[in-house]
mmCIF file of C-alpha atoms in Angstrom:
data_model
loop_
_atom_site.group_PDB
_atom_site.id
_atom_site.type_symbol
_atom_site.label_atom_id
_atom_site.label_comp_id
_atom_site.label_asym_id
_atom_site.label_seq_id
_atom_site.Cartn_x
_atom_site.Cartn_y
_atom_site.Cartn_z
ATOM 1 C CA UNK A 1 0.000 0.000 0.000
ATOM 2 C CA UNK A 2 1.348 3.451 -0.861
ATOM 3 C CA UNK A 3 0.390 6.919 0.298
ATOM 4 C CA UNK A 4 -0.233 10.034 -1.762
ATOM 5 C CA UNK A 5 0.533 13.066 0.421
ATOM 6 C CA UNK A 6 -0.481 16.408 -1.088
ATOM 7 C CA UNK A 7 1.096 19.562 0.342
ATOM 8 C CA UNK A 8 -0.810 22.765 -0.449
ATOM 9 C CA UNK A 9 0.464 26.284 0.210
ATOM 10 C CA UNK A 10 -1.967 28.698 1.848
ATOM 11 C CA UNK A 11 -3.598 31.474 -0.168
ATOM 12 C CA UNK A 12 -2.135 34.938 -0.585
ATOM 13 C CA UNK A 13 -1.736 36.601 2.808
ATOM 14 C CA UNK A 14 -1.276 40.223 3.766
ATOM 15 C CA UNK A 15 2.325 39.341 4.664
ATOM 16 C CA UNK A 16 2.929 37.907 1.167
ATOM 17 C CA UNK A 17 1.811 41.186 -0.383
ATOM 18 C CA UNK A 18 4.044 43.200 1.979
ATOM 19 C CA UNK A 19 7.084 40.887 1.426
ATOM 20 C CA UNK A 20 7.129 40.302 5.164
ATOM 21 C CA UNK A 21 8.841 37.512 7.084
ATOM 22 C CA UNK A 22 5.676 36.335 8.798
ATOM 23 C CA UNK A 23 6.685 32.888 10.041
ATOM 24 C CA UNK A 24 4.560 32.106 13.097
ATOM 25 C CA UNK A 25 2.671 35.434 12.986
ATOM 26 C CA UNK A 26 -1.043 34.961 12.447
ATOM 27 C CA UNK A 27 -1.640 37.136 9.389
ATOM 28 C CA UNK A 28 -4.908 36.882 7.427
ATOM 29 C CA UNK A 29 -5.516 36.061 3.799
ATOM 30 C CA UNK A 30 -6.138 38.998 1.497
ATOM 31 C CA UNK A 31 -9.509 39.343 -0.213
ATOM 32 C CA UNK A 32 -7.738 38.669 -3.510
ATOM 33 C CA UNK A 33 -6.223 35.546 -1.927
ATOM 34 C CA UNK A 34 -9.674 34.316 -0.904
ATOM 35 C CA UNK A 35 -11.053 34.889 -4.414
ATOM 36 C CA UNK A 36 -8.045 33.166 -6.012
ATOM 37 C CA UNK A 37 -8.589 30.139 -3.761
ATOM 38 C CA UNK A 38 -12.263 29.974 -4.777
ATOM 39 C CA UNK A 39 -11.163 30.011 -8.430
ATOM 40 C CA UNK A 40 -8.508 27.341 -7.795
ATOM 41 C CA UNK A 41 -11.037 25.110 -6.012
ATOM 42 C CA UNK A 42 -13.049 25.061 -9.242
ATOM 43 C CA UNK A 43 -10.151 24.802 -11.703
ATOM 44 C CA UNK A 44 -7.456 22.641 -10.046
ATOM 45 C CA UNK A 45 -7.870 18.905 -9.680
ATOM 46 C CA UNK A 46 -6.737 18.579 -6.060
ATOM 47 C CA UNK A 47 -6.270 14.891 -5.221
ATOM 48 C CA UNK A 48 -9.123 13.507 -3.140
ATOM 49 C CA UNK A 49 -7.960 13.073 0.446
ATOM 50 C CA UNK A 50 -9.175 10.770 3.182
ATOM 51 C CA UNK A 51 -7.718 13.058 5.843
ATOM 52 C CA UNK A 52 -6.835 16.759 5.957
ATOM 53 C CA UNK A 53 -4.164 18.387 8.119
ATOM 54 C CA UNK A 54 -3.418 22.082 8.561
ATOM 55 C CA UNK A 55 -0.969 24.432 10.184
ATOM 56 C CA UNK A 56 -2.706 26.182 13.089
ATOM 57 C CA UNK A 57 -2.090 29.596 11.558
ATOM 58 C CA UNK A 58 -5.247 31.298 10.332
ATOM 59 C CA UNK A 59 -4.068 31.689 6.725
ATOM 60 C CA UNK A 60 -3.791 27.894 6.470
ATOM 61 C CA UNK A 61 -7.011 27.098 8.313
ATOM 62 C CA UNK A 62 -8.908 29.571 6.098
ATOM 63 C CA UNK A 63 -7.307 28.073 2.991
ATOM 64 C CA UNK A 64 -8.341 24.579 4.116
ATOM 65 C CA UNK A 65 -11.930 25.766 4.643
ATOM 66 C CA UNK A 66 -12.084 27.303 1.160
ATOM 67 C CA UNK A 67 -10.375 24.524 -0.813
ATOM 68 C CA UNK A 68 -11.775 21.569 1.137
ATOM 69 C CA UNK A 69 -15.133 22.793 2.505
ATOM 70 C CA UNK A 70 -16.429 19.294 3.266
ATOM 71 C CA UNK A 71 -13.470 18.335 5.455
ATOM 72 C CA UNK A 72 -12.515 19.329 8.984
ATOM 73 C CA UNK A 73 -8.725 19.635 9.244
ATOM 74 C CA UNK A 74 -6.615 18.144 11.985
ATOM 75 C CA UNK A 75 -4.661 21.187 13.126
ATOM 76 C CA UNK A 76 -1.054 20.588 14.163
ATOM 77 C CA UNK A 77 1.865 22.790 15.188
ATOM 78 C CA UNK A 78 4.111 20.381 13.252
ATOM 79 C CA UNK A 79 3.083 22.191 10.064
ATOM 80 C CA UNK A 80 3.978 25.723 11.197
ATOM 81 C CA UNK A 81 6.204 27.862 8.995
ATOM 82 C CA UNK A 82 9.854 28.720 9.674
ATOM 83 C CA UNK A 83 10.171 30.460 13.048
ATOM 84 C CA UNK A 84 11.712 33.835 12.245
ATOM 85 C CA UNK A 85 11.503 34.825 15.945
ATOM 86 C CA UNK A 86 12.668 38.436 16.426
ATOM 87 C CA UNK A 87 12.720 38.967 12.643
ATOM 88 C CA UNK A 88 9.009 38.225 12.298
ATOM 89 C CA UNK A 89 7.299 41.238 10.816
ATOM 90 C CA UNK A 90 10.468 42.352 8.994
ATOM 91 C CA UNK A 91 9.754 43.618 5.490
ATOM 92 C CA UNK A 92 12.220 42.760 2.736
ATOM 93 C CA UNK A 93 11.867 45.666 0.328
ATOM 94 C CA UNK A 94 13.368 44.340 -2.904
ATOM 95 C CA UNK A 95 13.883 41.085 -4.758
ATOM 96 C CA UNK A 96 17.617 41.455 -4.128
ATOM 97 C CA UNK A 97 17.040 41.849 -0.385
ATOM 98 C CA UNK A 98 14.809 38.748 -0.382
ATOM 99 C CA UNK A 99 17.364 36.754 -2.396
ATOM 100 C CA UNK A 100 20.252 37.863 -0.169
ATOM 101 C CA UNK A 101 18.395 36.985 3.026
ATOM 102 C CA UNK A 102 17.481 33.482 1.866
ATOM 103 C CA UNK A 103 20.960 32.745 0.446
ATOM 104 C CA UNK A 104 22.279 33.362 3.973
ATOM 105 C CA UNK A 105 19.363 31.497 5.556
ATOM 106 C CA UNK A 106 19.933 28.366 3.453
ATOM 107 C CA UNK A 107 23.643 28.479 4.411
ATOM 108 C CA UNK A 108 22.691 28.546 8.134
ATOM 109 C CA UNK A 109 23.944 32.126 8.534
ATOM 110 C CA UNK A 110 21.207 33.706 10.648
ATOM 111 C CA UNK A 111 20.766 37.474 10.776
ATOM 112 C CA UNK A 112 19.526 37.250 14.361
ATOM 113 C CA UNK A 113 17.916 34.405 16.291
ATOM 114 C CA UNK A 114 15.729 32.822 13.603
ATOM 115 C CA UNK A 115 15.374 29.105 12.967
ATOM 116 C CA UNK A 116 17.751 28.308 10.083
ATOM 117 C CA UNK A 117 17.755 25.714 7.324
ATOM 118 C CA UNK A 118 19.305 22.767 9.188
ATOM 119 C CA UNK A 119 16.888 22.702 12.152
ATOM 120 C CA UNK A 120 13.930 23.265 9.805
ATOM 121 C CA UNK A 121 15.159 20.382 7.624
ATOM 122 C CA UNK A 122 15.362 18.074 10.659
ATOM 123 C CA UNK A 123 11.910 19.169 11.816
ATOM 124 C CA UNK A 124 10.255 18.775 8.414
ATOM 125 C CA UNK A 125 11.944 15.485 7.526
ATOM 126 C CA UNK A 126 10.619 13.955 10.751
ATOM 127 C CA UNK A 127 7.211 15.636 10.366
ATOM 128 C CA UNK A 128 6.563 14.413 6.826
ATOM 129 C CA UNK A 129 7.873 10.895 7.441
ATOM 130 C CA UNK A 130 5.880 10.611 10.694
ATOM 131 C CA UNK A 131 2.734 11.892 8.985
ATOM 132 C CA UNK A 132 3.194 9.342 6.189
ATOM 133 C CA UNK A 133 3.846 6.503 8.649
ATOM 134 C CA UNK A 134 0.846 7.422 10.823
ATOM 135 C CA UNK A 135 -1.441 7.546 7.784
ATOM 136 C CA UNK A 136 -0.203 4.212 6.448
ATOM 137 C CA UNK A 137 -0.610 2.533 9.854
ATOM 138 C CA UNK A 138 -4.258 3.673 9.846
ATOM 139 C CA UNK A 139 -4.822 2.369 6.309
ATOM 140 C CA UNK A 140 -5.040 5.882 4.835
ATOM 141 C CA UNK A 141 -3.862 6.077 1.232
ATOM 142 C CA UNK A 142 -4.303 9.781 0.505
ATOM 143 C CA UNK A 143 -3.842 12.810 2.732
ATOM 144 C CA UNK A 144 -3.539 16.564 2.275
ATOM 145 C CA UNK A 145 -1.679 19.120 4.377
ATOM 146 C CA UNK A 146 -2.322 22.869 4.082
ATOM 147 C CA UNK A 147 0.938 24.496 5.056
ATOM 148 C CA UNK A 148 3.550 27.105 4.155
ATOM 149 C CA UNK A 149 5.907 27.506 1.204
ATOM 150 C CA UNK A 150 9.127 27.646 3.234
ATOM 151 C CA UNK A 151 8.647 24.395 5.103
ATOM 152 C CA UNK A 152 7.205 22.713 2.019
ATOM 153 C CA UNK A 153 10.361 23.427 0.010
ATOM 154 C CA UNK A 154 12.660 22.418 2.882
ATOM 155 C CA UNK A 155 10.653 19.215 3.351
ATOM 156 C CA UNK A 156 11.016 18.269 -0.324
ATOM 157 C CA UNK A 157 14.734 18.984 -0.292
ATOM 158 C CA UNK A 158 15.159 16.885 2.840
ATOM 159 C CA UNK A 159 13.048 13.912 1.744
ATOM 160 C CA UNK A 160 14.614 13.657 -1.705
ATOM 161 C CA UNK A 161 18.227 14.582 -0.870
ATOM 162 C CA UNK A 162 18.216 17.602 -3.157
ATOM 163 C CA UNK A 163 20.820 20.371 -2.797
ATOM 164 C CA UNK A 164 19.718 22.896 -0.194
ATOM 165 C CA UNK A 165 20.377 25.679 -2.716
ATOM 166 C CA UNK A 166 17.313 24.417 -4.603
ATOM 167 C CA UNK A 167 15.275 26.206 -1.929
ATOM 168 C CA UNK A 168 15.934 29.508 -3.716
ATOM 169 C CA UNK A 169 15.196 28.017 -7.147
ATOM 170 C CA UNK A 170 11.813 26.562 -6.194
ATOM 171 C CA UNK A 171 8.670 28.614 -6.196
ATOM 172 C CA UNK A 172 5.294 27.459 -4.920
ATOM 173 C CA UNK A 173 2.332 29.634 -5.900
ATOM 174 C CA UNK A 174 -0.377 30.351 -3.355
ATOM 175 C CA UNK A 175 -2.980 27.590 -3.352
ATOM 176 C CA UNK A 176 -0.674 25.227 -5.236
ATOM 177 C CA UNK A 177 1.816 22.649 -4.053
ATOM 178 C CA UNK A 178 3.215 19.176 -4.542
ATOM 179 C CA UNK A 179 2.091 15.564 -4.391
ATOM 180 C CA UNK A 180 4.524 13.120 -2.747
ATOM 181 C CA UNK A 181 4.202 9.348 -3.089
ATOM 182 C CA UNK A 182 5.435 7.230 -0.174
ATOM 183 C CA UNK A 183 5.858 3.450 -0.281
ATOM 184 C CA UNK A 184 4.296 1.177 2.328
ATOM 185 C CA UNK A 185 7.330 1.673 4.606
ATOM 186 C CA UNK A 186 6.811 5.469 4.517
ATOM 187 C CA UNK A 187 9.823 6.010 2.263
ATOM 188 C CA UNK A 188 9.398 8.836 -0.244
ATOM 189 C CA UNK A 189 9.401 7.537 -3.823
ATOM 190 C CA UNK A 190 8.624 10.519 -6.046
ATOM 191 C CA UNK A 191 7.027 13.921 -6.147
ATOM 192 C CA UNK A 192 5.353 16.163 -8.686
ATOM 193 C CA UNK A 193 4.011 19.688 -8.812
ATOM 194 C CA UNK A 194 0.296 20.082 -8.233
#
C-alpha cells in the first residue's frame, strides 16, 4: 500500500503582499487571496484526500476551509512555517534583499535568532515521514496538508536529498503545491508539482 501526500500552500496573505517575514505570525488572507482560492477550487484537480491536516495559523485554516469545505482539518503545530523569531514582521523591500536573506538562511547564517535551514530540515523530515507513517498505519492512502511555502520546500529537499540551494530556485504559488508518493514503509518515492 502506498500513500499520496499532497502539500498545499496557503492562499495569498497580507504578509505575502508586503514581502514580510511572517513565520509564526497569524496574518490573514487577502480578499484577492480568498477569491483566487475559490477560483482554484473550481479549476485545479486537487487529489481527493481521506484526511486533511493544517498548520494552526489562520491563513492555512482559512485556505483549508475554502479549498476543502467538506473536510474538517486536523490542526497541528508540526506544520507551522519557519520560526523567524525576532525577525518576524520584517519587510524585505526588494527582490535582491529577499534573495540575499534566503541565500544566507539556506547556508545557516542567521541574521539574528531565527530558525535556520538545518533545524527546519530536521523538523520537516521527521514531520513528513511521521505523517506518512501514521497515515499508512491507519490504512489511509491519501492525505492533504495545508501548510507554508518555506517548510514545504525544505521538506522536499530533505526527503529527496536535493541540494539545499534548490530552496531559492523553487517557487510554490499560493494555493498550489506538490504531491509526494510514499511506499508502504513510509519512504518517499517521487514527487510532482500540483
